[in-house]
Amino acid sequence: MAVWDDLVGQDRVVEQLTAAARDADAYVTAAASGEDGDRAPGPSRLSGSAMTHAWLFTGPPGSGLATAARAFAAALQCVSPDRALGGAPGCGFCDGCHTALIGTHADVEVVRTNQLSIGADVTRDLVRRTQLSPSGGRWQVVLLEEIDRLTESAANVLLKAVEEPAPRTVWLLCAPSSDDVLPTIRSRCRHLVLRTPPVDAVADMLIRRDGIEPDVAVAAARTTQGHIDRARRLATDARARTRRAAVLALPTRMEDIGDALRAAQQLVDAAGEDAKEAVEEVDARETEEMRAALGASEGGRLPRGTAGVMKDLEHRQKSRATRARRDSLDLALLDLTAFYRDVLVRQLGSQVMIANEDVRDAVERIASSTRPEQTLRRMEAVLECRRAIERNVAPLLAVEAMAVALRAG
């Protein structure tokens, strides 16, 4: 199984990355045969090479940005003997590929955050790491999964590192769009744009890789419109299906203002419960591990002078819980947007397949009783709610405003 097999519907991107991995492998082989390989010019200075020192992966949510970047990182570390026979790096079986894919390779640092942002301190630590030579003799790879969450100071630290890369350092940066990245960083990266995977390709992956029943896989892929992670979760998690069903029932339940406000409260409460279940087990484990590391006896008091450490941990956990609530609520709002998209499709008489086939009756009923301009206003109300939450508006206030707008049409 090659490292690219999990990258669904991205043939053009795979072709580019495979060519870059070949050039990177040739570069390392040539440098290793010299007397001073570590001081050979970096890949950014090799004219005509498909390889470079910084890559920017952008694309819609669910397109597989992190999957593409991780697969490329594995291909850069590939040590398969087939390379000497003309095989492309990225076999998926050798020690380099395997450890890079599972996250244990010493020269591949994957940075993802469950906080609201990535600070300058984290970025400085990464930059210091990249000044070291790779321990395995190939590449020092840093994968930043959400570069759009960098603070301004962190982005400036990264810019300096990308401007003056170490000889064997490769930066892999992921963001929803190029507009989410500083122009000065963007201009120093090779830009790859991923597309939304085809529904049939996502369904096929769920069947082959996850053992999902074909009808369930097709329904999940169509419902999420090709979003790989959401499709997998919907197909395998009964709780996710229950939450989605509750969200899609909202448009038919808002007969008056009271109903709208109650629906808003229920939506926010459900998102909170979903987020709580997702983080409380992790929080409890982290707390116990920290107490043990600080020398606290089971159920006993912490040693003197360690209260500040626990307070820092509580702050990080609180930030993670806030993001989890936002992410859960955002998923619900995306489901609501998809519902009104289906309503608009029916109102305009389009032959495009609707996403929410399981609630077709509700879609048809609202489509026949309202006008397209009302549907567009409702979709805009949902999008405005997402923007408001991103601006730190209290979630309940934002969702209540949206619910009132949905009822008014």
Short mmCIF file of C-alpha atoms in Angstrom, two decimals:
data_model
loop_
_atom_site.label_atom_id
_atom_site.label_comp_id
_atom_site.label_asym_id
_atom_site.label_seq_id
_atom_site.Cartn_x
_atom_site.Cartn_y
_atom_site.Cartn_z
CA MET A 1 0.00 0.00 0.00
CA ALA A 2 1.61 3.26 -1.14
CA VAL A 3 1.49 6.31 1.12
CA TRP A 4 -0.84 8.02 -1.37
CA ASP A 5 -3.64 5.45 -1.10
CA ASP A 6 -5.55 7.42 1.56
CA LEU A 7 -5.50 10.57 -0.58
CA VAL A 8 -8.91 10.36 -2.25
CA GLY A 9 -9.61 11.97 -5.62
CA GLN A 10 -6.40 14.03 -5.78
CA ASP A 11 -4.57 12.48 -8.76
CA ARG A 12 -2.98 15.74 -9.92
CA VAL A 13 -1.63 16.53 -6.45
CA VAL A 14 -0.26 12.99 -6.06
CA GLU A 15 1.54 13.33 -9.38
CA GLN A 16 3.23 16.57 -8.29
CA LEU A 17 4.22 15.24 -4.88
CA THR A 18 5.57 12.01 -6.34
CA ALA A 19 7.80 13.99 -8.72
CA ALA A 20 9.02 16.15 -5.82
CA ALA A 21 9.75 13.07 -3.70
CA ARG A 22 11.82 11.59 -6.53
CA ASP A 23 13.90 14.78 -6.81
CA ALA A 24 14.25 14.95 -3.03
CA ASP A 25 15.50 11.37 -2.94
CA ALA A 26 18.01 12.08 -5.71
CA TYR A 27 19.20 15.16 -3.85
CA VAL A 28 19.80 13.25 -0.59
CA THR A 29 21.55 10.42 -2.44
CA ALA A 30 23.86 12.88 -4.20
CA ALA A 31 24.56 14.77 -0.97
CA ALA A 32 25.33 11.54 0.89
CA SER A 33 27.88 10.55 -1.73
CA GLY A 34 29.80 13.80 -1.23
CA GLU A 35 32.23 14.61 1.53
CA ASP A 36 30.13 17.40 3.02
CA GLY A 37 26.53 16.52 2.24
CA ASP A 38 25.03 18.50 5.09
CA ARG A 39 26.33 21.73 3.55
CA ALA A 40 24.96 21.06 0.09
CA PRO A 41 22.54 23.72 -1.18
CA GLY A 42 18.98 23.31 0.04
CA PRO A 43 16.22 22.12 -2.30
CA SER A 44 14.94 25.69 -2.67
CA ARG A 45 18.18 26.54 -4.46
CA LEU A 46 18.17 23.65 -6.94
CA SER A 47 17.12 24.98 -10.34
CA GLY A 48 14.70 22.82 -12.30
CA SER A 49 13.79 20.64 -9.32
CA ALA A 50 10.23 19.63 -8.49
CA MET A 51 11.31 19.74 -4.84
CA THR A 52 11.39 22.84 -2.66
CA HIS A 53 11.77 23.66 1.03
CA ALA A 54 8.25 24.94 1.79
CA TRP A 55 4.85 23.71 0.65
CA LEU A 56 1.39 25.18 1.18
CA PHE A 57 -1.57 22.80 1.00
CA THR A 58 -4.98 24.45 0.68
CA GLY A 59 -8.44 23.14 -0.04
CA PRO A 60 -11.97 22.85 1.32
CA PRO A 61 -12.57 21.10 4.65
CA GLY A 62 -12.48 17.34 4.28
CA SER A 63 -10.36 17.37 1.13
CA GLY A 64 -7.45 15.68 2.90
CA LEU A 65 -4.92 18.47 3.46
CA ALA A 66 -3.23 16.85 6.45
CA THR A 67 -3.40 13.43 4.78
CA ALA A 68 -1.59 14.76 1.70
CA ALA A 69 1.06 16.50 3.79
CA ARG A 70 1.65 13.44 5.99
CA ALA A 71 1.90 11.18 2.92
CA PHE A 72 4.48 13.53 1.41
CA ALA A 73 6.43 13.55 4.67
CA ALA A 74 6.48 9.75 4.58
CA ALA A 75 7.65 9.71 0.95
CA LEU A 76 10.51 12.06 1.86
CA GLN A 77 11.64 9.62 4.55
CA CYS A 78 11.18 6.48 2.41
CA VAL A 79 14.13 4.06 2.54
CA SER A 80 12.68 1.28 0.38
CA PRO A 81 15.32 -0.62 -1.63
CA ASP A 82 12.98 -0.41 -4.62
CA ARG A 83 14.14 3.18 -5.12
CA ALA A 84 17.44 1.90 -6.50
CA LEU A 85 15.47 -0.02 -9.15
CA GLY A 86 13.52 3.05 -10.24
CA GLY A 87 10.63 2.77 -7.80
CA ALA A 88 9.05 5.98 -6.54
CA PRO A 89 9.57 6.92 -2.87
CA GLY A 90 6.53 6.34 -0.68
CA CYS A 91 6.19 2.55 -0.62
CA GLY A 92 4.21 2.64 2.64
CA PHE A 93 5.95 -0.43 4.07
CA CYS A 94 9.52 0.56 4.93
CA ASP A 95 10.53 1.85 8.34
CA GLY A 96 10.71 5.46 7.12
CA CYS A 97 7.21 5.43 5.61
CA HIS A 98 5.61 3.49 8.45
CA THR A 99 6.96 5.59 11.31
CA ALA A 100 6.18 8.86 9.49
CA LEU A 101 2.58 7.77 8.89
CA ILE A 102 1.93 6.68 12.48
CA GLY A 103 3.67 9.73 13.97
CA THR A 104 6.78 8.20 15.56
CA HIS A 105 9.50 9.22 13.07
CA ALA A 106 12.26 11.17 14.80
CA ASP A 107 12.58 13.65 11.92
CA VAL A 108 8.88 14.34 11.29
CA GLU A 109 7.22 16.83 13.63
CA VAL A 110 3.44 17.11 13.23
CA VAL A 111 1.89 20.17 14.88
CA ARG A 112 -1.85 20.22 15.40
CA THR A 113 -3.65 22.18 18.06
CA ASN A 114 -6.80 21.68 20.05
CA GLN A 115 -6.41 25.24 21.33
CA LEU A 116 -7.83 28.38 19.75
CA SER A 117 -4.45 29.50 18.39
CA ILE A 118 -0.77 28.58 17.98
CA GLY A 119 1.57 30.96 19.78
CA ALA A 120 5.05 32.25 19.04
CA ASP A 121 6.69 30.05 21.69
CA VAL A 122 5.58 26.88 19.90
CA THR A 123 6.82 28.24 16.58
CA ARG A 124 10.20 29.22 18.01
CA ASP A 125 10.67 25.70 19.36
CA LEU A 126 9.95 24.33 15.88
CA VAL A 127 12.43 26.71 14.27
CA ARG A 128 15.13 25.69 16.74
CA ARG A 129 14.47 22.05 15.96
CA THR A 130 14.88 22.61 12.22
CA GLN A 131 18.40 23.92 12.72
CA LEU A 132 19.51 20.39 13.68
CA SER A 133 20.61 17.86 11.10
CA PRO A 134 18.14 15.03 10.46
CA SER A 135 18.90 12.09 12.75
CA GLY A 136 18.16 9.63 9.95
CA GLY A 137 20.23 11.43 7.35
CA ARG A 138 17.32 12.41 5.09
CA TRP A 139 14.97 15.32 5.85
CA GLN A 140 13.83 17.32 8.85
CA VAL A 141 10.08 17.73 8.17
CA VAL A 142 7.72 20.02 10.06
CA LEU A 143 4.00 19.68 9.31
CA LEU A 144 1.78 22.52 10.56
CA GLU A 145 -1.79 21.32 10.11
CA GLU A 146 -3.55 24.62 10.83
CA ILE A 147 -1.31 27.51 9.89
CA ASP A 148 -4.38 29.76 9.83
CA ARG A 149 -4.41 29.51 13.66
CA LEU A 150 -0.97 31.09 14.05
CA THR A 151 -0.95 34.34 15.99
CA GLU A 152 0.60 37.35 14.28
CA SER A 153 3.84 37.00 16.23
CA ALA A 154 4.00 33.27 15.51
CA ALA A 155 3.51 33.92 11.78
CA ASN A 156 6.41 36.39 11.82
CA VAL A 157 8.65 33.79 13.47
CA LEU A 158 7.69 31.25 10.81
CA LEU A 159 8.32 33.75 8.03
CA LYS A 160 11.95 34.14 9.08
CA ALA A 161 12.45 30.37 9.06
CA VAL A 162 10.86 29.97 5.62
CA GLU A 163 12.95 32.84 4.23
CA GLU A 164 16.22 31.25 5.37
CA PRO A 165 15.67 27.48 5.44
CA ALA A 166 18.20 25.01 6.79
CA PRO A 167 19.71 22.74 4.09
CA ARG A 168 17.57 19.68 4.84
CA THR A 169 14.44 21.21 6.31
CA VAL A 170 11.02 20.97 4.67
CA TRP A 171 7.99 22.94 5.90
CA LEU A 172 4.55 21.53 5.09
CA LEU A 173 1.81 24.06 5.83
CA CYS A 174 -1.95 23.42 5.69
CA ALA A 175 -4.71 26.05 5.53
CA PRO A 176 -8.29 26.26 4.19
CA SER A 177 -7.27 28.87 1.60
CA SER A 178 -4.28 30.94 0.58
CA ASP A 179 -6.05 34.03 1.97
CA ASP A 180 -5.62 32.55 5.46
CA VAL A 181 -1.82 32.75 5.12
CA LEU A 182 0.40 35.82 5.26
CA PRO A 183 1.26 36.89 1.68
CA THR A 184 4.95 36.95 2.61
CA ILE A 185 4.80 33.30 3.72
CA ARG A 186 2.58 32.28 0.82
CA SER A 187 4.98 33.74 -1.73
CA ARG A 188 7.81 31.55 -0.43
CA CYS A 189 5.90 28.27 -0.69
CA ARG A 190 4.95 25.98 -3.52
CA HIS A 191 1.16 26.01 -3.51
CA LEU A 192 -0.96 22.88 -4.00
CA VAL A 193 -4.74 23.16 -4.14
CA LEU A 194 -6.79 20.09 -3.24
CA ARG A 195 -10.37 19.66 -4.42
CA THR A 196 -13.44 18.23 -2.74
CA PRO A 197 -13.25 14.45 -3.33
CA PRO A 198 -15.99 12.88 -5.50
CA VAL A 199 -18.78 11.28 -3.48
CA ASP A 200 -18.29 7.86 -5.09
CA ALA A 201 -14.55 7.92 -4.30
CA VAL A 202 -15.22 8.69 -0.62
CA ALA A 203 -17.84 5.93 -0.43
CA ASP A 204 -15.41 3.47 -2.00
CA MET A 205 -12.75 4.39 0.57
CA LEU A 206 -15.17 3.86 3.46
CA ILE A 207 -16.08 0.44 2.12
CA ARG A 208 -12.48 -0.66 1.48
CA ARG A 209 -10.71 0.86 4.47
CA ASP A 210 -13.33 0.93 7.20
CA GLY A 211 -15.49 -2.05 6.28
CA ILE A 212 -18.64 0.08 6.10
CA GLU A 213 -21.71 -1.43 4.46
CA PRO A 214 -22.06 -0.05 0.89
CA ASP A 215 -25.47 1.59 1.41
CA VAL A 216 -24.32 3.26 4.65
CA ALA A 217 -21.05 4.42 3.03
CA VAL A 218 -22.82 5.91 0.03
CA ALA A 219 -25.36 7.71 2.23
CA ALA A 220 -22.63 9.14 4.50
CA ALA A 221 -20.51 10.30 1.56
CA ARG A 222 -23.48 11.94 -0.17
CA THR A 223 -24.74 13.57 3.03
CA THR A 224 -21.36 15.15 3.79
CA GLN A 225 -20.75 16.04 0.11
CA GLY A 226 -17.35 14.36 0.01
CA HIS A 227 -16.00 15.52 3.38
CA ILE A 228 -13.87 12.48 4.26
CA ASP A 229 -13.60 12.85 8.05
CA ARG A 230 -17.25 13.77 8.53
CA ALA A 231 -18.35 10.93 6.27
CA ARG A 232 -16.31 8.42 8.28
CA ARG A 233 -17.68 9.75 11.56
CA LEU A 234 -21.27 9.73 10.33
CA ALA A 235 -20.90 6.17 9.08
CA THR A 236 -19.32 4.84 12.27
CA ASP A 237 -20.71 6.98 15.13
CA ALA A 238 -24.36 6.60 16.12
CA ARG A 239 -24.11 9.73 18.28
CA ALA A 240 -23.15 11.79 15.24
CA ARG A 241 -26.16 10.48 13.33
CA THR A 242 -28.45 11.34 16.24
CA ARG A 243 -27.07 14.87 16.47
CA ARG A 244 -27.50 15.41 12.74
CA ALA A 245 -31.11 14.17 12.84
CA ALA A 246 -31.90 16.64 15.62
CA VAL A 247 -30.35 19.52 13.67
CA LEU A 248 -32.23 18.72 10.47
CA ALA A 249 -35.52 18.67 12.40
CA LEU A 250 -35.11 22.33 13.38
CA PRO A 251 -36.40 23.98 10.16
CA THR A 252 -39.80 22.29 10.55
CA ARG A 253 -40.20 23.04 14.28
CA MET A 254 -40.09 26.83 14.42
CA GLU A 255 -43.73 27.87 14.32
CA ASP A 256 -43.30 30.95 16.53
CA ILE A 257 -40.61 32.96 18.30
CA GLY A 258 -40.76 30.75 21.36
CA ASP A 259 -40.09 27.67 19.25
CA ALA A 260 -37.15 29.43 17.58
CA LEU A 261 -35.55 30.38 20.91
CA ARG A 262 -36.08 26.89 22.34
CA ALA A 263 -34.53 25.36 19.22
CA ALA A 264 -31.51 27.65 19.61
CA GLN A 265 -31.05 26.61 23.24
CA GLN A 266 -31.32 22.94 22.33
CA LEU A 267 -28.77 23.33 19.55
CA VAL A 268 -26.23 25.02 21.83
CA ASP A 269 -26.84 22.52 24.64
CA ALA A 270 -26.37 19.57 22.28
CA ALA A 271 -23.10 21.03 21.01
CA GLY A 272 -21.94 21.52 24.58
CA GLU A 273 -22.74 17.93 25.54
CA ASP A 274 -21.02 16.62 22.43
CA ALA A 275 -17.90 18.65 23.21
CA LYS A 276 -17.93 17.63 26.88
CA GLU A 277 -17.95 13.95 25.99
CA ALA A 278 -15.08 14.54 23.58
CA VAL A 279 -12.74 16.27 26.05
CA GLU A 280 -13.59 15.22 29.60
CA GLU A 281 -11.82 11.84 29.39
CA VAL A 282 -8.69 13.50 28.00
CA ASP A 283 -8.85 16.21 30.68
CA ALA A 284 -9.12 13.64 33.49
CA ARG A 285 -6.18 11.64 32.16
CA GLU A 286 -4.02 14.76 31.75
CA THR A 287 -4.84 15.94 35.26
CA GLU A 288 -3.93 12.60 36.85
CA GLU A 289 -0.70 12.37 34.87
CA MET A 290 0.27 15.91 35.86
CA ARG A 291 -0.47 15.26 39.54
CA ALA A 292 1.63 12.11 39.44
CA ALA A 293 4.48 13.96 37.71
CA LEU A 294 4.39 16.66 40.39
CA GLY A 295 4.57 14.05 43.16
CA ALA A 296 1.06 14.35 44.56
CA SER A 297 -0.18 11.26 46.37
CA GLU A 298 -3.43 9.70 45.17
CA GLY A 299 -6.23 11.89 46.44
CA GLY A 300 -3.71 13.99 48.38
CA ARG A 301 -2.61 17.60 48.19
CA LEU A 302 -0.15 18.91 45.65
CA PRO A 303 3.39 19.75 46.79
CA ARG A 304 4.04 23.38 47.66
CA GLY A 305 4.80 25.63 44.70
CA THR A 306 3.07 23.54 42.03
CA ALA A 307 -0.29 25.32 41.96
CA GLY A 308 0.82 27.47 39.01
CA VAL A 309 1.55 24.41 36.88
CA MET A 310 -1.94 23.03 37.52
CA LYS A 311 -3.47 26.41 36.75
CA ASP A 312 -1.68 26.48 33.38
CA LEU A 313 -3.05 23.01 32.64
CA GLU A 314 -6.57 24.11 33.56
CA HIS A 315 -6.22 27.11 31.24
CA ARG A 316 -5.19 24.86 28.32
CA GLN A 317 -8.05 22.49 29.04
CA LYS A 318 -10.53 25.34 29.15
CA SER A 319 -9.27 26.63 25.81
CA ARG A 320 -9.55 23.14 24.33
CA ALA A 321 -13.11 22.79 25.61
CA THR A 322 -14.04 26.14 24.05
CA ARG A 323 -12.71 25.05 20.70
CA ALA A 324 -14.46 21.67 20.97
CA ARG A 325 -17.80 23.45 21.60
CA ARG A 326 -17.22 25.73 18.62
CA ASP A 327 -16.27 22.83 16.36
CA SER A 328 -19.32 20.81 17.41
CA LEU A 329 -21.64 23.77 16.87
CA ASP A 330 -20.01 24.52 13.53
CA LEU A 331 -20.73 20.97 12.36
CA ALA A 332 -24.39 21.47 13.25
CA LEU A 333 -24.47 24.74 11.29
CA LEU A 334 -22.89 23.04 8.29
CA ASP A 335 -25.63 20.39 8.39
CA LEU A 336 -28.22 23.17 8.49
CA THR A 337 -26.60 24.91 5.51
CA ALA A 338 -26.68 21.65 3.55
CA PHE A 339 -30.40 21.28 4.32
CA TYR A 340 -31.23 24.71 2.88
CA ARG A 341 -28.94 24.03 -0.06
CA ASP A 342 -31.15 21.04 -0.86
CA VAL A 343 -34.25 23.21 -0.49
CA LEU A 344 -32.80 25.70 -2.98
CA VAL A 345 -31.93 22.90 -5.41
CA ARG A 346 -35.57 21.75 -5.42
CA GLN A 347 -36.93 25.29 -5.71
CA LEU A 348 -34.77 26.04 -8.76
CA GLY A 349 -35.66 22.76 -10.42
CA SER A 350 -32.04 21.65 -10.64
CA GLN A 351 -31.21 18.06 -11.51
CA VAL A 352 -28.36 18.03 -8.96
CA MET A 353 -28.70 15.23 -6.42
CA ILE A 354 -29.75 16.42 -2.98
CA ALA A 355 -27.42 15.62 -0.08
CA ASN A 356 -30.00 14.86 2.62
CA GLU A 357 -32.00 12.10 0.98
CA ASP A 358 -33.18 10.79 4.35
CA VAL A 359 -35.16 14.00 5.01
CA ARG A 360 -36.41 14.49 1.47
CA ASP A 361 -40.01 14.94 2.67
CA ALA A 362 -39.05 17.92 4.85
CA VAL A 363 -36.96 19.39 2.03
CA GLU A 364 -39.85 19.08 -0.44
CA ARG A 365 -42.34 20.54 2.03
CA ILE A 366 -40.27 23.66 2.76
CA ALA A 367 -39.28 24.04 -0.90
CA SER A 368 -42.93 24.10 -1.99
CA SER A 369 -44.09 26.49 0.75
CA THR A 370 -41.33 29.13 0.50
CA ARG A 371 -39.53 31.14 -2.20
CA PRO A 372 -35.88 30.86 -3.32
CA GLU A 373 -35.06 34.33 -2.01
CA GLN A 374 -36.23 33.25 1.45
CA THR A 375 -33.97 30.21 1.29
CA LEU A 376 -31.00 32.37 0.32
CA ARG A 377 -31.67 34.68 3.27
CA ARG A 378 -31.82 31.66 5.57
CA MET A 379 -28.52 30.32 4.26
CA GLU A 380 -26.97 33.73 4.81
CA ALA A 381 -28.33 33.75 8.38
CA VAL A 382 -26.57 30.44 9.07
CA LEU A 383 -23.31 31.71 7.57
CA GLU A 384 -23.57 34.92 9.59
CA CYS A 385 -24.00 32.84 12.74
CA ARG A 386 -20.78 30.97 11.94
CA ARG A 387 -18.96 34.26 11.41
CA ALA A 388 -20.32 35.67 14.67
CA ILE A 389 -19.12 32.67 16.66
CA GLU A 390 -15.71 32.98 15.04
CA ARG A 391 -15.64 36.60 16.27
CA ASN A 392 -16.24 35.34 19.84
CA VAL A 393 -19.91 36.34 20.04
CA ALA A 394 -21.61 34.29 22.76
CA PRO A 395 -22.83 31.12 20.99
CA LEU A 396 -26.35 31.26 22.42
CA LEU A 397 -26.85 34.88 21.29
CA ALA A 398 -25.54 34.09 17.80
CA VAL A 399 -27.71 30.98 17.43
CA GLU A 400 -30.81 32.75 18.78
CA ALA A 401 -30.35 35.53 16.21
CA MET A 402 -30.00 32.89 13.51
CA ALA A 403 -33.09 30.97 14.67
CA VAL A 404 -35.22 34.13 14.60
CA ALA A 405 -33.93 34.93 11.10
CA LEU A 406 -34.69 31.36 9.93
CA ARG A 407 -38.25 31.63 11.18
CA ALA A 408 -38.76 35.04 9.54
CA GLY A 409 -37.29 33.88 6.24
#
